[in-house]
Amino acid sequence: QKRLTTTQQALLKIQKELTTYYTQKIFEYTKPNPFLMAELKKQHAYFQKIRTQKITSEQLQAMLDPHPIILMGDYHPFKPSQNEFFDLVRATHARGTPCVVVLESLLATERKELQNFLEGHITSGEFLDEVDFNRYWGFPSYSTEKMMHFCRREKIPLYGMNLSRMTKAQKHKSLFKDREAHFSKIIAETQKTHPESQIFALVGNLHLMPNNFSAQWKKENPSTPIIYI
């Protein structure tokens, strides 16, 4: 049997390490989580009871106009749902309404790095590397980068609101509620900082269930309504 060269051995070692790493990641993101599965089941039952109807983008805009805070839910791996959020912010901004964007995909503690990007000191790729985005968020960065570039170009304030990255060990009820409390705190602070602007916040769709974020918000901010999409 032919012996491997030093270079071949090094490459083989890298291949083994990559295989082990991605096998663990696949297991991490595909292993059923009891709490999340229960939340999905409740969500399915909830939507079965709701009557729906089609509306135009103009009708949607008219519904949103009176509300100071719009909270939209997305499916993190599903780019079209984030595109809808982007289109909504872009259309509102184009009409001259002052906007502020708040994203779950960004940590609230990344303010310094995010500001460096918004001021043009670093690229989006450098920002992602500095905050280790791809490793800890666990979902594609495309939609987040798209919104980052739009906010920088149009001078729209942009904030992160996440408490921590969603790792396997963190996918349980207590942290889920902790994160929602943190979302509520950040959105309330953002509105105080930008009282004349319309706040657009994007979170995972499970947070929009009646007993989740909305209950937290009503408890802490009873006089400030939010519209949920």
Short mmCIF file of C-alpha atoms in Angstrom, two decimals:
data_model
loop_
_atom_site.label_atom_id
_atom_site.label_comp_id
_atom_site.label_asym_id
_atom_site.label_seq_id
_atom_site.Cartn_x
_atom_site.Cartn_y
_atom_site.Cartn_z
CA GLN A 1 0.00 0.00 0.00
CA LYS A 2 1.34 3.37 -1.07
CA ARG A 3 2.16 5.70 1.81
CA LEU A 4 0.52 9.12 1.83
CA THR A 5 2.68 12.20 1.53
CA THR A 6 2.74 14.78 4.31
CA THR A 7 0.45 17.05 2.23
CA GLN A 8 -2.01 14.24 1.56
CA GLN A 9 -2.09 13.35 5.25
CA ALA A 10 -2.79 16.99 6.14
CA LEU A 11 -5.63 17.17 3.60
CA LEU A 12 -7.09 13.90 4.85
CA LYS A 13 -7.00 15.25 8.42
CA ILE A 14 -8.88 18.38 7.30
CA GLN A 15 -11.48 16.26 5.48
CA LYS A 16 -12.05 14.16 8.60
CA GLU A 17 -12.41 17.26 10.78
CA LEU A 18 -14.88 18.83 8.36
CA THR A 19 -16.90 15.63 8.14
CA THR A 20 -17.09 15.40 11.93
CA TYR A 21 -18.03 19.08 12.28
CA TYR A 22 -20.83 19.04 9.69
CA THR A 23 -22.16 15.70 10.91
CA GLN A 24 -22.55 17.25 14.36
CA LYS A 25 -24.22 20.32 12.84
CA ILE A 26 -26.67 18.22 10.85
CA PHE A 27 -27.55 16.29 14.00
CA GLU A 28 -27.91 19.52 15.97
CA TYR A 29 -30.34 21.11 13.53
CA THR A 30 -32.36 18.02 12.67
CA LYS A 31 -32.78 16.40 16.08
CA PRO A 32 -36.36 17.10 17.23
CA ASN A 33 -36.59 19.54 20.13
CA PRO A 34 -39.60 18.80 22.40
CA PHE A 35 -40.28 22.45 23.23
CA LEU A 36 -40.06 23.69 19.64
CA MET A 37 -42.14 20.79 18.38
CA ALA A 38 -44.83 21.64 20.94
CA GLU A 39 -44.75 25.30 19.86
CA LEU A 40 -45.13 24.31 16.20
CA LYS A 41 -48.08 22.10 17.09
CA LYS A 42 -49.76 24.98 18.96
CA GLN A 43 -49.09 27.30 16.05
CA HIS A 44 -50.65 24.88 13.58
CA ALA A 45 -53.77 24.55 15.75
CA TYR A 46 -53.98 28.33 16.14
CA PHE A 47 -53.87 29.03 12.41
CA GLN A 48 -56.49 26.38 11.73
CA LYS A 49 -58.99 28.55 13.62
CA ILE A 50 -58.21 31.79 11.79
CA ARG A 51 -60.18 32.97 8.77
CA THR A 52 -57.99 34.53 6.10
CA GLN A 53 -58.55 36.75 3.10
CA LYS A 54 -56.38 38.19 0.38
CA ILE A 55 -55.55 41.88 0.51
CA THR A 56 -53.52 44.14 -1.76
CA SER A 57 -50.20 45.71 -0.79
CA GLU A 58 -52.00 49.07 -0.67
CA GLN A 59 -54.56 47.70 1.80
CA LEU A 60 -51.79 46.25 3.94
CA GLN A 61 -49.96 49.58 3.97
CA ALA A 62 -53.14 51.38 5.02
CA MET A 63 -53.58 48.92 7.89
CA LEU A 64 -50.01 49.47 9.07
CA ASP A 65 -49.82 53.26 8.77
CA PRO A 66 -51.43 54.12 12.16
CA HIS A 67 -49.21 51.74 14.11
CA PRO A 68 -45.87 52.90 15.56
CA ILE A 69 -44.49 49.34 15.80
CA ILE A 70 -44.80 46.52 13.26
CA LEU A 71 -43.58 43.09 14.29
CA MET A 72 -43.26 40.58 11.46
CA GLY A 73 -42.59 36.87 11.78
CA ASP A 74 -40.45 34.86 9.38
CA TYR A 75 -39.22 31.33 8.84
CA HIS A 76 -35.48 31.81 9.29
CA PRO A 77 -34.36 29.44 6.49
CA PHE A 78 -37.02 30.74 4.05
CA LYS A 79 -35.72 33.75 2.13
CA PRO A 80 -39.08 34.86 0.61
CA SER A 81 -40.53 35.61 4.05
CA GLN A 82 -37.58 37.94 4.75
CA ASN A 83 -37.99 39.51 1.31
CA GLU A 84 -41.55 40.46 2.25
CA PHE A 85 -40.23 42.27 5.30
CA PHE A 86 -37.61 44.03 3.18
CA ASP A 87 -40.23 45.10 0.60
CA LEU A 88 -42.45 46.46 3.36
CA VAL A 89 -39.66 48.57 4.86
CA ARG A 90 -38.57 49.77 1.42
CA ALA A 91 -42.12 50.79 0.42
CA THR A 92 -42.68 52.65 3.70
CA HIS A 93 -39.35 54.44 3.41
CA ALA A 94 -40.08 55.37 -0.23
CA ARG A 95 -43.25 57.16 0.91
CA GLY A 96 -41.16 59.37 3.17
CA THR A 97 -42.09 57.74 6.47
CA PRO A 98 -39.12 57.65 8.89
CA CYS A 99 -38.24 54.00 9.58
CA VAL A 100 -36.14 52.06 12.04
CA VAL A 101 -35.28 48.38 11.58
CA VAL A 102 -34.71 45.88 14.40
CA LEU A 103 -33.58 42.30 13.63
CA GLU A 104 -33.54 39.13 15.71
CA SER A 105 -30.66 37.86 13.59
CA LEU A 106 -28.35 40.46 15.16
CA LEU A 107 -27.23 40.61 18.77
CA ALA A 108 -28.05 43.74 20.73
CA THR A 109 -24.47 43.67 22.00
CA GLU A 110 -23.10 44.02 18.45
CA ARG A 111 -23.93 47.73 18.40
CA LYS A 112 -20.32 48.93 17.99
CA GLU A 113 -19.57 46.54 15.12
CA LEU A 114 -22.89 47.31 13.45
CA GLN A 115 -22.31 51.03 13.71
CA ASN A 116 -18.89 50.60 12.11
CA PHE A 117 -20.60 48.94 9.16
CA LEU A 118 -23.37 51.56 8.92
CA GLU A 119 -20.75 54.33 8.88
CA GLY A 120 -18.85 52.57 6.10
CA HIS A 121 -15.75 51.64 8.07
CA ILE A 122 -16.07 47.88 7.42
CA THR A 123 -17.74 45.64 4.85
CA SER A 124 -20.66 43.33 5.62
CA GLY A 125 -18.29 40.38 5.30
CA GLU A 126 -15.94 41.89 7.87
CA PHE A 127 -18.89 42.53 10.17
CA LEU A 128 -20.04 38.91 9.89
CA ASP A 129 -16.53 37.70 10.69
CA GLU A 130 -16.14 40.03 13.66
CA VAL A 131 -19.39 38.86 15.31
CA ASP A 132 -18.98 35.21 14.21
CA PHE A 133 -22.42 35.45 12.60
CA ASN A 134 -22.41 32.32 10.47
CA ARG A 135 -21.33 30.06 13.28
CA TYR A 136 -23.76 31.17 15.96
CA TRP A 137 -26.88 32.32 14.10
CA GLY A 138 -27.02 29.11 12.13
CA PHE A 139 -29.05 30.47 9.21
CA PRO A 140 -28.00 32.07 5.90
CA SER A 141 -26.75 35.64 6.14
CA TYR A 142 -28.12 36.79 2.76
CA SER A 143 -31.29 38.50 4.02
CA THR A 144 -29.55 40.13 6.98
CA GLU A 145 -26.81 41.51 4.71
CA LYS A 146 -29.41 42.74 2.23
CA MET A 147 -31.15 44.72 4.96
CA MET A 148 -27.85 45.97 6.35
CA HIS A 149 -26.80 47.39 2.98
CA PHE A 150 -30.21 48.97 2.41
CA CYS A 151 -30.16 50.65 5.82
CA ARG A 152 -26.62 51.95 5.27
CA ARG A 153 -27.47 53.32 1.81
CA GLU A 154 -30.73 54.95 2.93
CA LYS A 155 -29.44 56.13 6.34
CA ILE A 156 -32.03 54.05 8.21
CA PRO A 157 -31.20 53.23 11.85
CA LEU A 158 -30.62 49.50 12.35
CA TYR A 159 -30.48 47.57 15.62
CA GLY A 160 -30.03 43.99 16.79
CA MET A 161 -32.29 42.65 19.52
CA ASN A 162 -31.20 39.10 20.19
CA LEU A 163 -30.07 38.08 23.64
CA SER A 164 -27.91 35.21 22.44
CA ARG A 165 -27.32 32.92 19.50
CA MET A 166 -29.69 29.98 19.27
CA THR A 167 -27.55 26.92 19.91
CA LYS A 168 -28.80 23.42 20.57
CA ALA A 169 -28.36 23.76 24.31
CA GLN A 170 -30.37 26.99 24.32
CA LYS A 171 -33.50 25.71 22.56
CA HIS A 172 -35.66 25.38 25.64
CA LYS A 173 -38.55 27.25 27.16
CA SER A 174 -36.75 29.33 29.77
CA LEU A 175 -34.35 30.92 27.30
CA PHE A 176 -37.13 31.31 24.73
CA LYS A 177 -38.99 33.50 27.23
CA ASP A 178 -35.81 35.30 28.27
CA ARG A 179 -35.18 36.24 24.66
CA GLU A 180 -38.73 37.52 24.23
CA ALA A 181 -38.35 39.68 27.31
CA HIS A 182 -35.15 41.02 25.78
CA PHE A 183 -36.91 41.67 22.45
CA SER A 184 -39.56 43.65 24.31
CA LYS A 185 -36.94 45.70 26.13
CA ILE A 186 -34.98 46.53 22.96
CA ILE A 187 -38.06 47.45 20.91
CA ALA A 188 -39.35 49.71 23.71
CA GLU A 189 -35.94 51.41 24.01
CA THR A 190 -35.76 51.84 20.23
CA GLN A 191 -39.15 53.54 20.15
CA LYS A 192 -38.10 55.93 22.89
CA THR A 193 -34.94 56.76 20.93
CA HIS A 194 -36.90 57.26 17.68
CA PRO A 195 -40.39 58.44 18.76
CA GLU A 196 -41.24 59.92 15.34
CA SER A 197 -40.30 56.79 13.37
CA GLN A 198 -42.16 53.62 12.52
CA ILE A 199 -40.37 50.62 14.04
CA PHE A 200 -40.11 47.48 11.88
CA ALA A 201 -38.96 44.39 13.78
CA LEU A 202 -38.34 40.93 12.33
CA VAL A 203 -38.42 37.80 14.52
CA GLY A 204 -39.06 34.09 14.11
CA ASN A 205 -42.71 33.30 13.53
CA LEU A 206 -43.08 31.26 16.75
CA HIS A 207 -42.58 34.43 18.78
CA LEU A 208 -45.79 35.85 17.32
CA MET A 209 -48.05 33.28 18.96
CA PRO A 210 -50.59 34.87 21.37
CA ASN A 211 -48.97 33.62 24.59
CA ASN A 212 -45.42 34.41 23.55
CA PHE A 213 -44.02 37.86 22.72
CA SER A 214 -47.41 39.61 22.56
CA ALA A 215 -48.20 38.63 26.16
CA GLN A 216 -44.81 39.91 27.29
CA TRP A 217 -45.29 43.19 25.44
CA LYS A 218 -48.81 43.86 26.77
CA LYS A 219 -47.60 43.21 30.28
CA GLU A 220 -44.74 45.71 30.06
CA ASN A 221 -46.13 48.24 27.54
CA PRO A 222 -49.92 48.25 27.89
CA SER A 223 -50.34 51.69 26.30
CA THR A 224 -48.30 50.99 23.16
CA PRO A 225 -49.96 48.72 20.60
CA ILE A 226 -48.07 46.53 18.16
CA ILE A 227 -49.43 45.11 14.93
CA TYR A 228 -48.30 41.57 14.16
CA ILE A 229 -47.77 40.18 10.65
#
